Coordinates of C-alpha atoms in Angstrom, one line a residue:
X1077 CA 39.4 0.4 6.9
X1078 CA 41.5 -2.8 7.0
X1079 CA 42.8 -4.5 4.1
X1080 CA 40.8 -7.5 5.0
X1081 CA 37.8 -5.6 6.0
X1082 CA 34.3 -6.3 3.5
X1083 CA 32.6 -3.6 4.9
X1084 CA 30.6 -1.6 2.2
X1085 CA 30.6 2.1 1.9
X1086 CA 29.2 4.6 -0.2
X1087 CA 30.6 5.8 -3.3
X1088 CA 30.3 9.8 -2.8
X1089 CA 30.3 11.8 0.4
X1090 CA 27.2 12.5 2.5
X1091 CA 26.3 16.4 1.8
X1092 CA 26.7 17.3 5.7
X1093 CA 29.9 17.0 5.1
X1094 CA 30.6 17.9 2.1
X1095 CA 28.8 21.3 3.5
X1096 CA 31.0 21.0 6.2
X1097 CA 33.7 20.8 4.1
X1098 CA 35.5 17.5 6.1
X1099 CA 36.6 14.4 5.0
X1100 CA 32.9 11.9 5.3
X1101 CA 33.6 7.8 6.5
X1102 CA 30.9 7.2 4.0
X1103 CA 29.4 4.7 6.3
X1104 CA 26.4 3.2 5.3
X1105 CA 23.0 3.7 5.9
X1106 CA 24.1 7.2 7.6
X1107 CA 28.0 8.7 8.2
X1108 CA 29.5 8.1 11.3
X1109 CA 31.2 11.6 11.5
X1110 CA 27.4 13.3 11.6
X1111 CA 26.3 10.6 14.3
X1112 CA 29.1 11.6 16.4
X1113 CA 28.2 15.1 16.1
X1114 CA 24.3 14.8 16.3
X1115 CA 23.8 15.8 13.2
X1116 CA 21.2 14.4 10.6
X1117 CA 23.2 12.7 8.0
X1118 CA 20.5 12.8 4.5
X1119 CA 22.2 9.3 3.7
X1120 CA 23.6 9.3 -0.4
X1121 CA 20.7 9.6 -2.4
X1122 CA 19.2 12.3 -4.6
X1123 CA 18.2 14.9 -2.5
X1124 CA 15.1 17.1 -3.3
X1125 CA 15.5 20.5 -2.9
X1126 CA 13.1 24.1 -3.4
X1127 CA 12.8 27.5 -2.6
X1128 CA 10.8 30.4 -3.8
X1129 CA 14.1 31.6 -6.5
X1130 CA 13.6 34.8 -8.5
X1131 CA 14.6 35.8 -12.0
X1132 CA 16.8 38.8 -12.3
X1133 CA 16.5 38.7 -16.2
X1134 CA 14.9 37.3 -18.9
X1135 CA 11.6 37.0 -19.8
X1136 CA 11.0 35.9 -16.2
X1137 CA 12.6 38.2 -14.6
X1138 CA 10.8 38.3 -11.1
X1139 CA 8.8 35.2 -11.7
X1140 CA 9.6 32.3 -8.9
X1141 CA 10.9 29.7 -9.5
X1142 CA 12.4 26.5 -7.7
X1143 CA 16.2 26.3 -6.7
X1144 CA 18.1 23.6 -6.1
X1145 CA 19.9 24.9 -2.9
X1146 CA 16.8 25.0 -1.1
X1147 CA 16.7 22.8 1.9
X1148 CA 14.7 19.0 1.0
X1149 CA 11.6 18.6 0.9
X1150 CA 10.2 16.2 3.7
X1151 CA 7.9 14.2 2.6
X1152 CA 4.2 14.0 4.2
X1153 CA 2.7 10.2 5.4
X1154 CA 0.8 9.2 2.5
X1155 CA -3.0 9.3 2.6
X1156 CA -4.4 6.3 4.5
X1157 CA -7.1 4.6 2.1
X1158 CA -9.3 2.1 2.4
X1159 CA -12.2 0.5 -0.1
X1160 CA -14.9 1.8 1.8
X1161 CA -13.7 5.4 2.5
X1162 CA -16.2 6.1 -0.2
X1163 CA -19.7 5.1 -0.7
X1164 CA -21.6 4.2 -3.7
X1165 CA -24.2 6.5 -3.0
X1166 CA -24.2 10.4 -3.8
X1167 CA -25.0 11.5 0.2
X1168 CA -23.4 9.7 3.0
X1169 CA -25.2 9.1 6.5
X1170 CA -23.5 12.4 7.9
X1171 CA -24.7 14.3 5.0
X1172 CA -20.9 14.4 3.1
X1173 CA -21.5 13.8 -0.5
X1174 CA -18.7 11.2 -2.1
X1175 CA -16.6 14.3 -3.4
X1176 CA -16.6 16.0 0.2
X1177 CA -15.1 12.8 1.5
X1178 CA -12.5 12.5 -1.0
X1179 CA -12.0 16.8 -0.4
X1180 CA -11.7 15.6 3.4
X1181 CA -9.5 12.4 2.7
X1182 CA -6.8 15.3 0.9
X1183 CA -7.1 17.8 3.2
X1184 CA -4.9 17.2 5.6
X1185 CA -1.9 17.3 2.9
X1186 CA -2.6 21.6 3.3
X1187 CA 0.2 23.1 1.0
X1188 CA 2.1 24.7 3.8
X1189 CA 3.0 21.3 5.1
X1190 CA 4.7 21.2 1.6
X1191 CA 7.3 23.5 0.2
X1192 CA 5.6 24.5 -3.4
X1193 CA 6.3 23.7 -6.7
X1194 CA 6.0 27.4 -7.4
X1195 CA 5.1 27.9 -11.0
X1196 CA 7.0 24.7 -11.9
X1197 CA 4.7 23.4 -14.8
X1198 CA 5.1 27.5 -16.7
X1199 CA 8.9 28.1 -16.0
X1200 CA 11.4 27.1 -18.3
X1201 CA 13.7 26.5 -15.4
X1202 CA 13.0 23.2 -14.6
X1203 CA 15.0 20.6 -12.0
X1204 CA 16.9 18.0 -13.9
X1205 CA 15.2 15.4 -12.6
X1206 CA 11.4 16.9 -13.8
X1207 CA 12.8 16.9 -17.5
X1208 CA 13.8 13.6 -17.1
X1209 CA 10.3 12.2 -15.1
X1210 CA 8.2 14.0 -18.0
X1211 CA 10.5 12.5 -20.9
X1212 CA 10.0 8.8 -19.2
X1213 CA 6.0 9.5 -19.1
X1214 CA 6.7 10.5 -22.6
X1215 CA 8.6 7.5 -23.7
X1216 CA 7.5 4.6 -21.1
X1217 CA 4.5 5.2 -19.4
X1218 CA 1.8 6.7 -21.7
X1219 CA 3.0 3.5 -24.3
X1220 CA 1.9 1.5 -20.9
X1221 CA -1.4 3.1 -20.5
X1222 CA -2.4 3.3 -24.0
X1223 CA -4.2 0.0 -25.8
X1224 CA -2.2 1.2 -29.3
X1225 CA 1.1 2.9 -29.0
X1226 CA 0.0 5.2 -32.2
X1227 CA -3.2 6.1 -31.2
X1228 CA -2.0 7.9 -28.0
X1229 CA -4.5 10.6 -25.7
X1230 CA -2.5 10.3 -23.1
X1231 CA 0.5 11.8 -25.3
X1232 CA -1.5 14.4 -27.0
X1233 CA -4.5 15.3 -24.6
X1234 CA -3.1 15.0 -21.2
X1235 CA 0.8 15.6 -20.6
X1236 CA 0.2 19.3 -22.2
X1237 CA -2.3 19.6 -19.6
X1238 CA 0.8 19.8 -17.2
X1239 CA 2.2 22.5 -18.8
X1240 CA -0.9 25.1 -17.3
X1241 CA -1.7 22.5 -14.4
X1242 CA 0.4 22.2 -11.3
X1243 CA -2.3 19.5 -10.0
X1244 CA -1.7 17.5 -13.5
X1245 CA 2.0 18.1 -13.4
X1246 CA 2.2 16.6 -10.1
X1247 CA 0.1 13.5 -10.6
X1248 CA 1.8 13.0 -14.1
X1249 CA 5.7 13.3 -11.9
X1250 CA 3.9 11.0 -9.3
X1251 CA 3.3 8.1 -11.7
X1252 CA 6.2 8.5 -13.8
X1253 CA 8.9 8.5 -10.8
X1254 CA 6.8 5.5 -9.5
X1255 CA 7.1 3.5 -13.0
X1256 CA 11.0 4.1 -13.4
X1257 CA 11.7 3.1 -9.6
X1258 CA 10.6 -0.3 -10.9
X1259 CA 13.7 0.2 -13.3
X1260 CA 16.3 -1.1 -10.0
X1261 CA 16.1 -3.3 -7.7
X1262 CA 14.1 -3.4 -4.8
X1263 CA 16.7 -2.6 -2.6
X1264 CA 18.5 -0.2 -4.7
X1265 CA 18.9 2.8 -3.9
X1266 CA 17.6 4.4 -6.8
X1267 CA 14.2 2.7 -6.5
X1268 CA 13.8 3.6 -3.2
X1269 CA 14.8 7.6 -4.2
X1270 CA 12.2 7.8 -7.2
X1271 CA 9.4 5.7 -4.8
X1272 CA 10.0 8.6 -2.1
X1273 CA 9.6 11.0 -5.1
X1274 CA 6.6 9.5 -6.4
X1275 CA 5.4 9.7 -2.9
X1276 CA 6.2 13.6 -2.2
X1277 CA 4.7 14.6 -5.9
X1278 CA 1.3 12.2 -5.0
X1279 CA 0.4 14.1 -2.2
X1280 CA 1.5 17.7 -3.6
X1281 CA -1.0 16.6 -5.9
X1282 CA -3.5 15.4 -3.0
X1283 CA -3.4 18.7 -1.4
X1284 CA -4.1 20.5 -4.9
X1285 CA -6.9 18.0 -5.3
X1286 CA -8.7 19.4 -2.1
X1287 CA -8.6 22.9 -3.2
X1288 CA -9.7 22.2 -6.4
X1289 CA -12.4 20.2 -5.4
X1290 CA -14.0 22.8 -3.0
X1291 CA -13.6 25.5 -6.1
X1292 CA -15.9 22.8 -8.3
X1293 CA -18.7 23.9 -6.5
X1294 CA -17.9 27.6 -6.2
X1295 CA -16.7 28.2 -9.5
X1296 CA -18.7 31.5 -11.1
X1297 CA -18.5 30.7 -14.6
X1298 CA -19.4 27.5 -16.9
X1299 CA -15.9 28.0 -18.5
X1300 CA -14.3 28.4 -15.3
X1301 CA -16.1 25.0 -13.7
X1302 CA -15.1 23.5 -17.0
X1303 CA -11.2 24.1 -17.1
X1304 CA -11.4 23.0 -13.0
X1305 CA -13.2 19.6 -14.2
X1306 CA -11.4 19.1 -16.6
X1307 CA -8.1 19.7 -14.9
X1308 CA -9.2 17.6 -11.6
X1309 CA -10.7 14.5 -13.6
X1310 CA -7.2 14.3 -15.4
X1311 CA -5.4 14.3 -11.8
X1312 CA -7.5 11.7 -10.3
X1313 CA -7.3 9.5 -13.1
X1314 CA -3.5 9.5 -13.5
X1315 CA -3.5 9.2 -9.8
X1316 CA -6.0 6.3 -10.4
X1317 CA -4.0 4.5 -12.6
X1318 CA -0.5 5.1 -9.8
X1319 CA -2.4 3.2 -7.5
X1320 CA -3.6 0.6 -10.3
X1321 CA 0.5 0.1 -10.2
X1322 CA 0.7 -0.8 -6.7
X1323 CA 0.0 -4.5 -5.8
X1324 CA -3.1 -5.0 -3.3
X1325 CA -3.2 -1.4 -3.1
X1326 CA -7.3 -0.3 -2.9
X1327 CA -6.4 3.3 -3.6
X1328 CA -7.6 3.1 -7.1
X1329 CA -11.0 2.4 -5.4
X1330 CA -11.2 6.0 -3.9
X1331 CA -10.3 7.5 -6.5
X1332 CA -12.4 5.8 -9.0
X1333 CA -15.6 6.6 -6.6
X1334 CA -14.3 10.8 -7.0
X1335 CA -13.9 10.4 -10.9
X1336 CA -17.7 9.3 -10.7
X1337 CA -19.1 12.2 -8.7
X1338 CA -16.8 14.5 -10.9
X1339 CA -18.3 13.2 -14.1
X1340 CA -21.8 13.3 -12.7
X1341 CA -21.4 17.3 -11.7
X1342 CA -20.0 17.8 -15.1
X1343 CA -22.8 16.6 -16.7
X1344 CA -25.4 18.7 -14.7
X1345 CA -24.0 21.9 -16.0
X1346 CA -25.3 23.3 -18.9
X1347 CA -22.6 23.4 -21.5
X1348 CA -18.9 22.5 -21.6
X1349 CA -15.9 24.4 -23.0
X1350 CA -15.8 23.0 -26.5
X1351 CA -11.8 22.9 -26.4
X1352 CA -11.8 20.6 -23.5
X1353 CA -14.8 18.6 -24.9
X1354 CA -12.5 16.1 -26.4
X1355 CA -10.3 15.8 -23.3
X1356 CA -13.1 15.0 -20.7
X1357 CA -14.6 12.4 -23.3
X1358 CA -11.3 10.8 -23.2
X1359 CA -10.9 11.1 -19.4
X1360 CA -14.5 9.6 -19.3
X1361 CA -14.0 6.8 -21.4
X1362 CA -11.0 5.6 -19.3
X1363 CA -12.7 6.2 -15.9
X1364 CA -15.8 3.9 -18.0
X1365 CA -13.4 1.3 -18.9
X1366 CA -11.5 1.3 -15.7
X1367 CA -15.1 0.5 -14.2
X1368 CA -15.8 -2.5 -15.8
X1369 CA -12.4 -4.1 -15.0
X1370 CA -13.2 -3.4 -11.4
X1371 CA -16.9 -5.2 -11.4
X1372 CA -15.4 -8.2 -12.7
X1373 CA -14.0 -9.1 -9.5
X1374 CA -16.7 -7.1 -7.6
X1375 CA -20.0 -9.1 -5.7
X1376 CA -21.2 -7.5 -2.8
X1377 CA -20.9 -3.3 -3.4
X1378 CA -21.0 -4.0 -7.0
X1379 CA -22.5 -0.9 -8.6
X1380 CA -25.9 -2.3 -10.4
X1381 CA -26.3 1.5 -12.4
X1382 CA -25.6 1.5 -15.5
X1383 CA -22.4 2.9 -16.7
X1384 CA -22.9 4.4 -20.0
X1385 CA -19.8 5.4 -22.1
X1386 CA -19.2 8.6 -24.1
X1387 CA -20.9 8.4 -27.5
X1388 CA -17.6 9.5 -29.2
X1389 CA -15.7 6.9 -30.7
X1390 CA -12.4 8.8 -30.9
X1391 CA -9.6 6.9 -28.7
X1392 CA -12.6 4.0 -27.9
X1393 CA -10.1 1.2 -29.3
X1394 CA -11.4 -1.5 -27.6
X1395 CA -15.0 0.0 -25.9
X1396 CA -16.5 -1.9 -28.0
X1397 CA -15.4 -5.0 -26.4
X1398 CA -15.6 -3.7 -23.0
X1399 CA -19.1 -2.5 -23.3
X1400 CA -19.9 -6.2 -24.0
X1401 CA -18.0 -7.5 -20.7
X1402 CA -19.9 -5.3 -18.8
X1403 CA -23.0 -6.2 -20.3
X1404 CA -21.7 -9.8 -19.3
X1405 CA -20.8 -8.9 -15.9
X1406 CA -24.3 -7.3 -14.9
X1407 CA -26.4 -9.9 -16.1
X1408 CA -24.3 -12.3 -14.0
X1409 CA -24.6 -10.6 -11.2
X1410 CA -28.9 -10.0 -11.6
X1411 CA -28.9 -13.7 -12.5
X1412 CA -27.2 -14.4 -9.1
X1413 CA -29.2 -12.7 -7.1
X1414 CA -33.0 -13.0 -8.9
X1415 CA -32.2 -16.6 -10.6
X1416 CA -33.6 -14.6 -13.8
X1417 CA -31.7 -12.5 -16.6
X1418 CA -34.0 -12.1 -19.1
X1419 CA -36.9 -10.6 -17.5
X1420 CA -34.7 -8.6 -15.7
X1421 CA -32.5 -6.7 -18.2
X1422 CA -33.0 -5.1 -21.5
X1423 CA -30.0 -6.4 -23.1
X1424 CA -31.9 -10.2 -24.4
X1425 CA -30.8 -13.6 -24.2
X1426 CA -27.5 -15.2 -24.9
X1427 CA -27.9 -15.4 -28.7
X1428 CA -27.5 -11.1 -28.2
X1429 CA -24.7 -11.3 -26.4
X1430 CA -22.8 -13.4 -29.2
X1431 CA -23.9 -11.2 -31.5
X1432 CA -22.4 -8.2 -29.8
X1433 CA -19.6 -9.7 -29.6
X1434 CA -19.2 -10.5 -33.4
X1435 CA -20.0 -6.9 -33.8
X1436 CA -17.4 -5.5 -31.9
X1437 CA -14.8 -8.0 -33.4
X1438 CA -16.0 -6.5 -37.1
X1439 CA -15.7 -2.9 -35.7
X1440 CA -12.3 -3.3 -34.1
X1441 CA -11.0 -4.6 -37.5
X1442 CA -12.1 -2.2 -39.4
X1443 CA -10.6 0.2 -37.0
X1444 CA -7.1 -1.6 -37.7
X1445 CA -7.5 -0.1 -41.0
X1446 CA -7.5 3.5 -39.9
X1447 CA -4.6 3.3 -37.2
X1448 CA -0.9 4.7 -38.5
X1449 CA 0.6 1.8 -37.3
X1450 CA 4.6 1.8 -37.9
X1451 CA 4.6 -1.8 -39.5
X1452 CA 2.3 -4.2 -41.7
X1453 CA 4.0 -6.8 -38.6
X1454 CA 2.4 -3.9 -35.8
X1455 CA -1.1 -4.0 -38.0
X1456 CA -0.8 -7.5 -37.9
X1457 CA -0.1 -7.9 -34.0
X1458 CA -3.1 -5.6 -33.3
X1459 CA -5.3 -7.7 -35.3
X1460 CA -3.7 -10.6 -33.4
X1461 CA -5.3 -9.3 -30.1
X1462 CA -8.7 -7.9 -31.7
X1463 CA -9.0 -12.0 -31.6
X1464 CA -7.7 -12.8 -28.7
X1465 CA -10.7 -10.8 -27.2
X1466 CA -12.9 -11.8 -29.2
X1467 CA -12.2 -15.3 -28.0
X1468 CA -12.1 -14.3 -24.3
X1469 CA -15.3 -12.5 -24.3
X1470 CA -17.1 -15.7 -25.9
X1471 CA -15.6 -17.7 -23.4
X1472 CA -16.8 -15.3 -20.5
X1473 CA -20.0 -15.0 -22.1
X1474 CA -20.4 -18.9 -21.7
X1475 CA -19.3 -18.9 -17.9
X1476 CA -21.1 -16.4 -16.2
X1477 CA -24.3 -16.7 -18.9
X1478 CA -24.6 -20.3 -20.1
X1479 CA -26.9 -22.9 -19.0
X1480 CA -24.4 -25.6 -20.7
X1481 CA -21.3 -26.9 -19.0
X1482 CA -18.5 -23.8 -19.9
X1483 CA -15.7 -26.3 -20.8
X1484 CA -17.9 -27.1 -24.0
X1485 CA -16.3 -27.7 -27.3
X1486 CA -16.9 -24.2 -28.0
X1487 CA -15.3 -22.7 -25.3
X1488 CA -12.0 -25.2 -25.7
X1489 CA -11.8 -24.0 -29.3
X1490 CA -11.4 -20.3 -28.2
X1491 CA -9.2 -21.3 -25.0
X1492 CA -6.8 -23.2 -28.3
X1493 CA -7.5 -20.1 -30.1
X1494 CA -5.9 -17.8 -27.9
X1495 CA -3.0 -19.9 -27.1
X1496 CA -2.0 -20.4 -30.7
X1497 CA -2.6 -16.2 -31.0
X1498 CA -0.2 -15.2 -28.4
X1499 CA 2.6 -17.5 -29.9
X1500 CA 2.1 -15.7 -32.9
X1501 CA 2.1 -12.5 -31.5
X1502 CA 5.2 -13.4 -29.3
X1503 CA 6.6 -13.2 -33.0
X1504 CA 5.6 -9.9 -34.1
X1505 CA 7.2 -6.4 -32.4
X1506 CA 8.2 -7.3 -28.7
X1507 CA 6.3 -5.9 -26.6
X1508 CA 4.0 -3.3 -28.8
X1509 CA 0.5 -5.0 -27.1
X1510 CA 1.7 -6.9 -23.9
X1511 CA -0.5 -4.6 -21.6
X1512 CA -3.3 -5.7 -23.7
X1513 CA -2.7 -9.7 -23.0
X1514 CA -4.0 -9.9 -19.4
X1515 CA -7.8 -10.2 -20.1
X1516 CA -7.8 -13.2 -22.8
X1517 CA -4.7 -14.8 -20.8
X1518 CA -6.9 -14.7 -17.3
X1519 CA -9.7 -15.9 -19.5
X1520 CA -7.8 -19.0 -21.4
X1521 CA -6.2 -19.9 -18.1
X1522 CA -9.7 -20.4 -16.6
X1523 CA -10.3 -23.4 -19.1
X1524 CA -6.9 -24.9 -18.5
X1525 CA -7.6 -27.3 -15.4
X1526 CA -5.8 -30.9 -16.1
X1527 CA -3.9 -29.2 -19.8
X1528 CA -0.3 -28.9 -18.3
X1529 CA 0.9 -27.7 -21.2
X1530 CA -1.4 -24.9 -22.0
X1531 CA -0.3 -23.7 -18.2
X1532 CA 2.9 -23.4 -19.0
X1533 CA 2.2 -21.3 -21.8
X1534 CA -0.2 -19.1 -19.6
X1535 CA 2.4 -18.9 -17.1
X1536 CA 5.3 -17.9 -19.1
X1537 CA 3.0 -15.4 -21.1
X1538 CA 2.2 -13.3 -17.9
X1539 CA 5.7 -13.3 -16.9
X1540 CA 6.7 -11.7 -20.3
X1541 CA 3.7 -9.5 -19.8
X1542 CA 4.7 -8.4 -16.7
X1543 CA 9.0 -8.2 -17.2
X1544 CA 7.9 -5.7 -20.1
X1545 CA 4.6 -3.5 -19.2
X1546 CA 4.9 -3.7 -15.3
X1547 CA 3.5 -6.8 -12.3
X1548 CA 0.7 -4.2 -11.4
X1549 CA -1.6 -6.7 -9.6
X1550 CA -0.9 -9.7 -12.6
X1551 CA 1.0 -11.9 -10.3
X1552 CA -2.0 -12.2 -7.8
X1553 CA -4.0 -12.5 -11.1
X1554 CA -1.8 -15.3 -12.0
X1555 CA -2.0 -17.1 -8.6
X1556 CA -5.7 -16.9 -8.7
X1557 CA -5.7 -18.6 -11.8
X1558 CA -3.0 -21.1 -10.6
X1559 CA -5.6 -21.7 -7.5
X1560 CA -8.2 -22.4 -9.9
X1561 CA -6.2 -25.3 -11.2
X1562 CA -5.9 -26.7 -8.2
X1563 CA -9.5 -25.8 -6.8
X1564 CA -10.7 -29.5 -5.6
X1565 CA -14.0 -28.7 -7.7
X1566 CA -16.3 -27.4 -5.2
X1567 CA -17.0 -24.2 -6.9
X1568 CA -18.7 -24.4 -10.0
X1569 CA -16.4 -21.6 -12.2
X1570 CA -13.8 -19.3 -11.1
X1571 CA -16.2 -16.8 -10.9
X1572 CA -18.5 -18.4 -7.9
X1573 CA -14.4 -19.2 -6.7
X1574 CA -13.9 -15.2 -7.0
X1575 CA -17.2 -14.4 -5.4
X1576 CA -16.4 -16.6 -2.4
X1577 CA -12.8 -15.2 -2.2
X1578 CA -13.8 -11.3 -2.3
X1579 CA -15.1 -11.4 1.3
X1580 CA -11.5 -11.2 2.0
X1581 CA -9.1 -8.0 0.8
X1582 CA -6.3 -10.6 0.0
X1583 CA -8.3 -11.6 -3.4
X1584 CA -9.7 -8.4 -4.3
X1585 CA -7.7 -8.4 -7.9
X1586 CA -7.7 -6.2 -10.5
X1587 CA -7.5 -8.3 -14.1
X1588 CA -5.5 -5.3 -16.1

């Protein structure tokens, strides 16, 4: 290369020829040396390697295992999913129930299109980069998905799951490679290694998924069709919550419509292995919670059955909230379509509705009291946000429910309310509760039409929400509500604005 040449190359040799033993031009995106030769240069990234490895010694002495001098793994075309892959209903047209759909949707990634993580999640013997995926899930992405960092299932229930699950273990490495290629750049190439690796561990998991399935309905023993429930709810709800990661992905669609069909067979058998009680109540209570978030923005397939949560309260932080919003959500949409609410739904009139919601304000203080939080300034924060939602379920009880105009004195005073809450927070821990903020943020934003000022606050709120707990789909939430601004005033809330919007994929958004 020239003195005066800027041409960029590639800090390491390519491992063709560093195979071949020859001195690599280290041009980039591929070496010139293997073009010349017609040889496939792997480019400079991590390279993924396995092969069926044996133990000569030890305590796994002829186990398998993987080795890293194993040629790469190629990576299969990820599935092709679509909102209405799945139905609603139990029995499609052709006969295929939800599940065999899902079982169908999987097959095709058959594990001898991939080279197996042979008895990865028991060996000691791990790849580096597994250690490192399983201590960022550890460390960054079970904080993420949980609503109180102390109080954390997905730390204590779920990754040991991966340690006598292969499915598990692959869905858990999907998510977490996925989460720390947002740590680079776009165009880095250490986001675009860890988002093929995310891609390569989601369908390892896929294709376990389809066998797993088919055993659900073959299984001999209740203790056997429990531990395969069990194990297969936890894999499609961690994959559930990867595809909650990608922006105006409908993934988590598909896979929310197996976790239902999966819950529903699980509660037709006759007992369930009391050790993994506690785990599938968990599992349940997030696929519940997950529901409701998705019927906000959902008008025509919106599932009218109820959804009724576990009865434990264990790890149900803020169910008791949520319960409410989806009481709110259903008796907007029966008041849509029959022009009537009360005579339609068990749940009363309005004055109910308030009171649930001062009910589940009471109970999620008193829980603050029983949470091991780290600070009196963490207790404080959490107790910060227990209000916040109490002011953005009043508010959305008053749009979708009230007669009376929603911009009301009312609702201002909780729209102020939550403003002045998360500039208090913004002074407590940095960043213990910011996945928490995007419900009463989307809700205080609604009431901010002509309040510049407020705006502002709203916008630079998601942007710290999203720079610390991950964009998942918040900047299309955030442009919705920066639409809503500027709506001309043809619609009469954002939710008519939302209904009218949903014909089209572009607005189908997810407000987590």
């Amino acid at each position: 290369m020239s003195a005066g040449s800027t041409e960029q190359l590639a800090v390491k040799d390519c491992p063709t020829c560093q195979r071949r033993r020859i001195k690599c031009d280290r041009g980039l995106p591929s070496c010139g040396k293997c073009g010349k030769r017609n040889l496939e240069c792997p480019g400079y990234g991590l390279q993924l390697k396995w092969v069926h490895g044996v133990a000569s010694r030890g305590s796994l002495r002829g186990r398998a295992f993987p080795s890293p001098d194993a040629p790469p793994i190629r990576a299969s075309n990820p599935p092709h999913y679509s909102s209405d892959s799945l139905t609603e209903t139990r029995t499609t047209g052709s006969g295929l129930t939800v599940l065999d759909q899902y079982s169908y949707s999987t097959v095709g990634f058959s594990p001898s299109r991939l080279s197996p993580i042979s008895d990865l999640c028991l060996s000691q013997i791990r790849p580096l980069h597994v250690s490192r995926l399983l201590s960022w899930f550890n460390d960054r992405v079970a904080h993420r998905l949980a609503w109180v960092p102390q109080q954390n299932a997905w730390r204590q229930m779920i990754l040991p799951m991966a340690e006598s699950s292969e499915t598990v273990l692959s869905s858990i490495l999907a998510i977490a490679a996925h989460d720390l290629a947002s740590e680079y750049p776009p165009n880095d190439l250490g986001h675009e290694t860890f988002q093929q690796m995310s891609k390569n561990y989601q369908n390892k998991s896929l294709s376990l998924l389809a066998q797993e399935l088919n055993s659900l309905s073959t299984s001999s023993t209740a203790l056997q069709a429990s531990t395969t429930s069990a194990y297969t709810l936890a894999s499609v709800i961690i994959l559930c919550n990867n595809e909650f990661m990608k922006p105006q992905g409908a993934g988590w669609r598909v896979h929310l419509s197996a976790a239902r069909e999966i819950i529903l067979a699980a509660g037709n058998r006759p007992s369930r292995h009391h050790q993994l009680a506690s785990i599938e109540e968990f599992l349940m209570l997030e696929f519940y919670e997950a529901s409701v978030w998705a019927d906000l923005t959902t008008f025509d397939n919106y599932n009218m059955a109820i959804k009724a949560p576990p009865g434990s309260g264990k790890n149900a932080v803020f169910t008791d909230f949520i319960q409410v919003i989806d009481q709110i959500t259903r008796l907007e949409r029966l008041r849509f379509f029959s022009g009537v609410v009360e005579q339609t739904s068990s749940y009363g009139p309005m004055q109910d509705i308030q009171s649930q919601i001062e009910s589940a304000r009471n109970s999620m203080m008193r829980l603050s009291e029983s949470i091991h939080f780290s600070s009196e300034a963490d207790q404080h924060g959490f107790e910060l946000v227990v209000w916040m939602y109490y002011h953005a379920t009043i508010i959305y009880s008053h749009q979708a429910l009230s007669e009376d105009a929603p911009s009301g004195d009312h609702v201002r005073k909780s729209r102020d309310e939550i403003l002045r809450y998360v500039q208090f927070l913004s002074e407590t821990r940095d960043g213990m509760f910011a996945q928490d903020l995007v419900w009463p943020l989307f809700m205080a934003g609604t009431e901010l039409r002509g309040y510049p000022t407020g705006q502002r606050i709203i916008q630079e709120c998601f942007g710290n929400v999203m720079r610390i707990s991950r964009t998942l789909d918040r900047a299309r939430v955030l442009s919705f509500v920066e639409a809503w601004w500027n709506e001309p005033g043809t619609h009469a809330s954002w939710i008519d604005m939302a209904r009218k919007q949903s014909q089209s994929s572009q607005y189908d958004i997810l407000i987590v």
